[in-house]
Amino acid sequence: MTARQNFAYNLRSLRSTKGISQERLADLAELHRTYVSSVERCERNISIDNMEKLAAALGVDIRDLLQPNDNPSDRIR
Amino acid sequence: MTARQNFAYNLRSLRSTKGISQERLADLAELHRTYVSSVERCERNISIDNMEKLAAALGVDIRDLLQPNDNPSDRIR
DNA sequence: GTGTGACTTCTAGTCCGTA
DNA sequence: ATACGGACTAGAAGTCACA
């Protein structure tokens, strides 16, 4: 369970809870749609500035996106 | 008070509380001494992987390094 | 022990497309 | 609405010499 995996999982989870699309989130955070997609798929080593942008776009604290969770898919890796 | 500023401040603060040098921390985290220095001075837009390395080296949770604080120097900026 | 500028290598991040 | 690929540019990673 890396920080990156937690971030990816929480991002997707929070985003869909709020009912917004990757595209919309990307716009709000001023990032590219495909980039948000790759972050959620845990492919990217995101920087702190962009983590903050995404957190702000979702209206949460950056630490909320780093909260440990035990999503099954992470355990597989 | 950006996430970056919080991280920088907490890193330095926690590190010196533990009484270890930048050099020692860098070794523990497998990063370069001058890189740690520049992160503490808020010059670098550090990535999540390196944040995790530093947190692990200090024996704390990554979220502890993102805790908001009201250090005076940040207010000046 | 730390700060800093300069530098190269590597990847983050964008933009175009297809499915 | 999302995944994924290729090609590209911006910027982070990583190192060094010197103060």
PDB file of N, CA, C and O in Angstrom, chain A residues 13 22 24 26 29-30 38 46 55 66 77:
ATOM      1  N   SER A  13     -12.278   7.469  -5.856  1.00  0.00           N
ATOM      2  CA  SER A  13     -13.385   7.234  -4.951  1.00  0.00           C
ATOM      3  C   SER A  13     -14.121   8.530  -4.589  1.00  0.00           C
ATOM      4  O   SER A  13     -15.336   8.630  -4.712  1.00  0.00           O
ATOM      5  N   GLN A  22     -13.863  12.756 -14.800  1.00  0.00           N
ATOM      6  CA  GLN A  22     -12.431  13.037 -14.829  1.00  0.00           C
ATOM      7  C   GLN A  22     -12.207  14.351 -15.569  1.00  0.00           C
ATOM      8  O   GLN A  22     -11.356  15.163 -15.195  1.00  0.00           O
ATOM      9  N   ARG A  24     -14.260  16.911 -15.909  1.00  0.00           N
ATOM     10  CA  ARG A  24     -14.668  18.055 -15.100  1.00  0.00           C
ATOM     11  C   ARG A  24     -13.628  18.346 -14.010  1.00  0.00           C
ATOM     12  O   ARG A  24     -13.260  19.489 -13.781  1.00  0.00           O
ATOM     13  N   ALA A  26     -10.509  17.583 -14.058  1.00  0.00           N
ATOM     14  CA  ALA A  26      -9.315  18.100 -14.728  1.00  0.00           C
ATOM     15  C   ALA A  26      -9.448  19.590 -14.998  1.00  0.00           C
ATOM     16  O   ALA A  26      -8.518  20.364 -14.759  1.00  0.00           O
ATOM     17  N   ALA A  29      -9.163  21.559 -11.778  1.00  0.00           N
ATOM     18  CA  ALA A  29      -7.797  21.561 -11.242  1.00  0.00           C
ATOM     19  C   ALA A  29      -6.789  22.139 -12.232  1.00  0.00           C
ATOM     20  O   ALA A  29      -5.604  22.241 -11.926  1.00  0.00           O
ATOM     21  N   GLU A  30      -7.269  22.492 -13.383  1.00  0.00           N
ATOM     22  CA  GLU A  30      -6.403  23.005 -14.447  1.00  0.00           C
ATOM     23  C   GLU A  30      -5.304  22.008 -14.805  1.00  0.00           C
ATOM     24  O   GLU A  30      -4.117  22.349 -14.876  1.00  0.00           O
ATOM     25  N   SER A  38      -4.557   8.965 -15.780  1.00  0.00           N
ATOM     26  CA  SER A  38      -3.365   8.166 -15.482  1.00  0.00           C
ATOM     27  C   SER A  38      -2.999   8.197 -14.002  1.00  0.00           C
ATOM     28  O   SER A  38      -2.459   7.227 -13.480  1.00  0.00           O
ATOM     29  N   ILE A  46       2.854  11.802  -9.111  1.00  0.00           N
ATOM     30  CA  ILE A  46       2.356  13.191  -9.069  1.00  0.00           C
ATOM     31  C   ILE A  46       3.121  14.059  -8.076  1.00  0.00           C
ATOM     32  O   ILE A  46       3.614  13.572  -7.066  1.00  0.00           O
ATOM     33  N   ALA A  55      -6.904  18.224  -4.761  1.00  0.00           N
ATOM     34  CA  ALA A  55      -7.621  18.275  -3.486  1.00  0.00           C
ATOM     35  C   ALA A  55      -8.536  19.496  -3.441  1.00  0.00           C
ATOM     36  O   ALA A  55      -9.706  19.393  -3.068  1.00  0.00           O
ATOM     37  N   LEU A  66      -4.726  11.078   1.003  1.00  0.00           N
ATOM     38  CA  LEU A  66      -3.620  10.180   1.346  1.00  0.00           C
ATOM     39  C   LEU A  66      -3.996   9.173   2.425  1.00  0.00           C
ATOM     40  O   LEU A  66      -3.168   8.389   2.878  1.00  0.00           O
ATOM     41  N   ARG A  77      -1.419  -6.343  -5.780  1.00  0.00           N
ATOM     42  CA  ARG A  77      -0.108  -5.948  -6.312  1.00  0.00           C
ATOM     43  C   ARG A  77       1.045  -6.377  -5.439  1.00  0.00           C
ATOM     44  O   ARG A  77       1.187  -5.964  -4.373  1.00  0.00           O
TER      45      ARG A  77
END
